[in-house]
Short mmCIF file of C-alpha atoms in Angstrom, two decimals:
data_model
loop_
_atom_site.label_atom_id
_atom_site.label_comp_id
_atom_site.label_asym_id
_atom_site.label_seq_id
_atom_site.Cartn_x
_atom_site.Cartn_y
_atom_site.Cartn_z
CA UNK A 1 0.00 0.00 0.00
CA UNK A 2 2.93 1.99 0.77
CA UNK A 3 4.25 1.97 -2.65
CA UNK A 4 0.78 2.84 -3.95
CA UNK A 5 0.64 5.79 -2.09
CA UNK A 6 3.89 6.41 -3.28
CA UNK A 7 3.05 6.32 -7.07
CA UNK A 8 0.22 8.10 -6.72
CA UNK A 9 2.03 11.33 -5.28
CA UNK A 10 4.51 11.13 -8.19
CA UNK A 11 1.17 11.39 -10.48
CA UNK A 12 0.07 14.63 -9.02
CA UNK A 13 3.51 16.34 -8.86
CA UNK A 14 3.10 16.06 -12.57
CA UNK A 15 -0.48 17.74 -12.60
CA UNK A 16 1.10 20.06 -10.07
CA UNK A 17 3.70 21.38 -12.73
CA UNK A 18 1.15 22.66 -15.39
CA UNK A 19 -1.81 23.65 -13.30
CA UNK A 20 -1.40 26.89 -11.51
CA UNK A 21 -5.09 27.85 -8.99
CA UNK A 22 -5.11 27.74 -5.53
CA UNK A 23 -3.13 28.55 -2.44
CA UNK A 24 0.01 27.17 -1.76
CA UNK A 25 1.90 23.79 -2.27
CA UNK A 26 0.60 21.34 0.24
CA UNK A 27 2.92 19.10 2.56
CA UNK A 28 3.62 15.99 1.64
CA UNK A 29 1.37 14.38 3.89
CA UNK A 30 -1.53 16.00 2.31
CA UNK A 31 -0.07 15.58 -1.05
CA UNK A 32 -0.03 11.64 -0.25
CA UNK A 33 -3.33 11.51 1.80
CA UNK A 34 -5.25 13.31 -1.85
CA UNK A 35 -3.52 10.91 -4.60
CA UNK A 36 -3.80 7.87 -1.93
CA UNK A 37 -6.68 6.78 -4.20
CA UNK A 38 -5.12 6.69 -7.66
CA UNK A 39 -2.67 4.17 -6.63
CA UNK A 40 -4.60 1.24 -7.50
CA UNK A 41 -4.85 2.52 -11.04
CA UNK A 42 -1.60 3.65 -11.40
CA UNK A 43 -0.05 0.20 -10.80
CA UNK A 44 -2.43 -1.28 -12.86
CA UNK A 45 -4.49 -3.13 -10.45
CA UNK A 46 -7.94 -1.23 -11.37
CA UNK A 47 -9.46 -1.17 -14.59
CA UNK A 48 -10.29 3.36 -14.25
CA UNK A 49 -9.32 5.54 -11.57
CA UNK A 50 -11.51 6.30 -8.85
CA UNK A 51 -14.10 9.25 -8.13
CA UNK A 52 -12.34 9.57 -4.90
CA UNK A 53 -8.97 9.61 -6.87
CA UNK A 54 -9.80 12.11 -9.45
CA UNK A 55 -11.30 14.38 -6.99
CA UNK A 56 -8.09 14.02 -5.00
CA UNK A 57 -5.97 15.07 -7.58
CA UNK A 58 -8.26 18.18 -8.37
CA UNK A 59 -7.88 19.48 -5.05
CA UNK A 60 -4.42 19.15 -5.44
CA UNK A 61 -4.54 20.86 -8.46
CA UNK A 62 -5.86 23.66 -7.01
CA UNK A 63 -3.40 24.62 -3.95
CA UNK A 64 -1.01 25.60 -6.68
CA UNK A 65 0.09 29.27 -6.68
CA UNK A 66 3.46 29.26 -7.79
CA UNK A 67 6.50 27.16 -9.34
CA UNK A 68 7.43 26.42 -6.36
CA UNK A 69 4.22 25.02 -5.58
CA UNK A 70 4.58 22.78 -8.61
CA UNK A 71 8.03 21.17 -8.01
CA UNK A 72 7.69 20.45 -3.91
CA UNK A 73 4.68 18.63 -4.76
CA UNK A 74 6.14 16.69 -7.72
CA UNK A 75 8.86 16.01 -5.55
CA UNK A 76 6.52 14.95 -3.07
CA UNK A 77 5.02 12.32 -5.56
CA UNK A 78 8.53 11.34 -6.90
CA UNK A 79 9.94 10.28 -3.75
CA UNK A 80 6.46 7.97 -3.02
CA UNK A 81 6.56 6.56 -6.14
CA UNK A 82 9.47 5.14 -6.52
CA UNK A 83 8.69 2.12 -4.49
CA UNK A 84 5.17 1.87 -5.41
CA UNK A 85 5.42 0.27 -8.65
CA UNK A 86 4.15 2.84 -11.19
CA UNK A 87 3.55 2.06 -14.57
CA UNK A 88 3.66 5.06 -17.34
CA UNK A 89 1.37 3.04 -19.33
CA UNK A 90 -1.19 3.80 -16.45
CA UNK A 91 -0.13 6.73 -15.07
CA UNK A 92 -0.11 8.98 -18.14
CA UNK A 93 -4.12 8.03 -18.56
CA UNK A 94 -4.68 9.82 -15.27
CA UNK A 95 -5.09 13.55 -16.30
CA UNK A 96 -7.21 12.44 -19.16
CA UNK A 97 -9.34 10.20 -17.37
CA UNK A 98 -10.09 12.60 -14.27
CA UNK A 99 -10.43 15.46 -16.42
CA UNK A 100 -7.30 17.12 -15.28
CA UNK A 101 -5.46 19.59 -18.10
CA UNK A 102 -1.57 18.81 -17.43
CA UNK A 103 -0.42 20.15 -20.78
CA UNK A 104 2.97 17.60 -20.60
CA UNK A 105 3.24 13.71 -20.99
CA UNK A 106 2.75 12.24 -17.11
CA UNK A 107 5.78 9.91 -16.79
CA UNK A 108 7.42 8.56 -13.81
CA UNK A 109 10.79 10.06 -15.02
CA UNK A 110 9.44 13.50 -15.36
CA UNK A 111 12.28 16.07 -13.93
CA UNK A 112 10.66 17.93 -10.99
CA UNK A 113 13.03 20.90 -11.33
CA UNK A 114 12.35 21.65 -15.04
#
């Protein structure tokens, strides 16, 4: 479960990086707690994401304010998801799927700092 959480982060640091509404960046706890739900999808174990993790990742969407926002959250999802077992072929559905305008190609080896 841990390396579902994990993956799931590393998903929204991507969304993070293009969508810009909100507040600030949230911690990584909350960061985890919101994409907690896409996990399952992201490692290929369910067939769609999840109401519960779309709606996650829109929240997260929107506590973006700045860059700076956008890259401690990706690096929030990075370091979760490398142990999680994300698959790109799953991952990069995500935005699409939950409605979520990311305007780059999700990927687990997207560079936070860029």
């Amino acid at each position: 479960m841990k390396s579902l959480f994990c993956s799931v982060l590393f998903l929204l640091c991507f969304l993070f990086c293009l969508v810009t509404i909100g507040e600030t960046a949230a911690p990584c706890s909350m960061v985890d707690a919101k994409a907690a739900a896409c996990v399952r999808f992201a490692t290929g174990k369910a067939p769609k994401p999840t109401p519960q993790c779309c709606s996650g990742l829109q929240q997260l969407a929107q506590t973006v304010k700045t860059v700076d926002d956008k890259k401690a959250i990706c690096r929030c999802l990075k370091a979760g998801g490398k142990s999680l077992g994300v698959k790109d072929q799953f991952l990069s559905k995500i935005p699409s799927a939950c409605n979520i305008k990311v305007g780059f190609p999700v990927s687990v080896s997207t560079n936070c700092e860029s």
